[in-house]
Structures are given as C-alpha cells and as structure tokens.
Amino acid sequence: MTAIPACPTCGMENTYPDGDNYICPDCGHEWPQAGVSQADEDDAVIKDANGTVLADGDAVVLIKDLKVKGSSITLKQGTKVKSIRLVGGDHEVDCKMDAGSFMLKACFLKKV
Ligand SMILES: [Zn+2]
C-alpha cells in the first residue's frame, strides 16, 4: 500500500482515495491519483531475463542478437550497456550504446 499524499492545496492529511481520485475533505479539493508523482512511482517493476529487478544506471548485456527496426543495425548478443534508463511502455529500457540509443525489452537483457 502506498501512503496517501497530503492535499496539495491546503496541506491537510485527512485525504482519502475515491475511485481514480484523491479527495481532501477539508477544502474539497480533488485530484487524480495518477497525476501525483510520489517517490514510489516505480511500482511497475521491470525485470531482466533472469527475473532480476532492473534500475536506472544498471549495466546489462544483451542475451540475444536484436535487429533494430527500421535500420540495418543488429545489436549483438553479449553487447554491454553501461547504464540503462528505465522508461514506461512496451520497450521499457533505454540503452545508450556506441551505435546509438535504443529502446529494448527488458526480457532480452541480463544485469551484470
Ligand atoms: Zn485540501
């Protein structure tokens, strides 16, 4: 469970969730839960091929050759990525390499 944030308008902590919103009974302010950026926004855990949880800045290697869509580049199995950045979406890992920056699926990566 995540802590309910204090009201951004009046700062009171009697807030409660209601559907997709938080509600502050003190001032009547309502705001969407999704729009609140709390420290625990990484509850969508991203795991590598071994089930190891990945984090920003981790180093990974590719576990298979990956063809880059729309180009002639093939990223070779065993290629190291020194520092990944996790993003949302279908291809959840942003990998900066010598060949460029690529969005890859975590299931093709292994933490080193
Ligand atoms: Zn309030």
Coordinates of C-alpha atoms and ligand atoms in Angstrom, one line a residue:
M1 CA 0.0 0.0 0.0
T2 CA 1.2 3.5 -0.7
A3 CA 0.7 6.4 1.7
I4 CA -2.0 8.8 0.7
P5 CA -0.4 12.2 -0.1
A6 CA -1.4 15.3 1.8
C7 CA -3.7 17.7 0.0
P8 CA -1.6 19.8 -2.5
T9 CA -3.9 22.7 -2.0
C10 CA -4.3 23.1 1.8
G11 CA -1.7 20.6 3.1
M12 CA -4.1 18.7 5.3
E13 CA -3.7 14.9 5.6
N14 CA -7.3 13.8 6.0
T15 CA -7.2 12.9 2.4
Y16 CA -8.7 9.6 1.1
P17 CA -8.8 7.8 -2.3
D18 CA -12.1 7.7 -4.2
G19 CA -12.0 5.9 -7.5
D20 CA -9.2 7.4 -9.5
N21 CA -9.0 10.5 -7.4
Y22 CA -7.8 11.6 -4.0
I23 CA -10.2 13.8 -2.1
C24 CA -9.5 16.3 0.6
P25 CA -12.5 16.7 2.9
D26 CA -11.0 19.9 4.5
C27 CA -11.1 22.0 1.4
G28 CA -12.9 19.8 -1.1
H29 CA -10.0 19.6 -3.4
E30 CA -10.0 16.5 -5.7
W31 CA -7.1 15.5 -7.8
P32 CA -6.2 12.4 -9.9
Q33 CA -4.1 9.7 -8.2
A34 CA -2.2 9.1 -11.5
G35 CA -1.0 12.7 -11.7
V36 CA 0.6 12.6 -8.3
S37 CA 4.3 11.9 -8.6
Q38 CA 5.3 10.1 -5.4
A39 CA 8.6 8.5 -4.7
D40 CA 7.1 5.1 -5.3
E41 CA 6.1 5.6 -8.9
D42 CA 8.4 2.6 -9.8
D43 CA 5.8 0.1 -8.7
A44 CA 5.8 -1.1 -12.3
V45 CA 8.9 -3.3 -11.6
I46 CA 11.0 -4.1 -14.7
K47 CA 12.8 -7.4 -14.6
D48 CA 15.6 -8.8 -16.8
A49 CA 15.7 -12.2 -18.4
N50 CA 16.6 -13.8 -15.1
G51 CA 13.9 -12.0 -13.1
T52 CA 16.4 -9.6 -11.6
V53 CA 14.9 -6.2 -11.0
L54 CA 16.5 -3.5 -13.1
A55 CA 17.1 0.0 -12.0
D56 CA 18.3 3.2 -13.7
G57 CA 22.0 3.1 -14.1
D58 CA 22.3 -0.6 -14.1
A59 CA 24.7 -2.3 -16.5
V60 CA 23.3 -5.0 -18.7
V61 CA 24.3 -7.3 -21.6
L62 CA 22.1 -8.5 -24.4
I63 CA 21.2 -12.1 -24.3
K64 CA 20.5 -12.4 -28.0
D65 CA 21.0 -10.7 -31.2
L66 CA 18.5 -7.9 -31.7
K67 CA 17.7 -6.4 -35.1
V68 CA 16.9 -2.7 -34.8
K69 CA 13.6 -2.0 -36.5
G70 CA 13.9 0.3 -39.5
S71 CA 17.7 0.0 -39.8
S72 CA 20.4 -2.4 -40.8
I73 CA 21.9 -2.5 -37.4
T74 CA 21.9 -5.7 -35.4
L75 CA 22.8 -5.4 -31.8
K76 CA 25.0 -8.4 -30.9
Q77 CA 24.4 -10.9 -28.2
G78 CA 26.8 -10.0 -25.4
T79 CA 26.8 -6.3 -26.1
K80 CA 27.3 -4.4 -22.9
V81 CA 25.2 -1.4 -22.0
K82 CA 26.9 0.5 -19.2
S83 CA 24.0 2.5 -18.0
I84 CA 20.4 1.9 -18.7
R85 CA 17.4 4.2 -18.2
L86 CA 14.0 2.7 -17.4
V87 CA 11.1 4.2 -19.2
G88 CA 7.5 3.1 -19.5
G89 CA 5.9 1.4 -22.3
D90 CA 6.4 -1.7 -24.5
H91 CA 10.1 -1.4 -24.8
E92 CA 10.9 -0.3 -21.3
V93 CA 14.7 0.0 -21.3
D94 CA 16.5 2.9 -22.9
C95 CA 20.0 1.7 -23.8
K96 CA 22.8 4.1 -24.9
M97 CA 25.5 2.3 -26.9
D98 CA 28.2 3.2 -29.4
A99 CA 25.8 2.5 -32.2
G100 CA 23.2 4.9 -30.8
S101 CA 20.4 4.9 -28.3
F102 CA 17.9 2.1 -28.5
M103 CA 14.7 1.1 -26.7
L104 CA 14.9 -2.5 -25.8
K105 CA 12.7 -5.0 -24.0
A106 CA 14.0 -6.0 -20.6
C107 CA 13.4 -9.7 -21.4
F108 CA 16.4 -9.5 -23.8
L109 CA 18.7 -8.1 -21.2
K110 CA 20.7 -9.5 -18.3
K111 CA 22.0 -7.5 -15.5
V112 CA 25.8 -7.7 -15.0
Ligands
ZN1 ZN -7.2 20.4 1.0

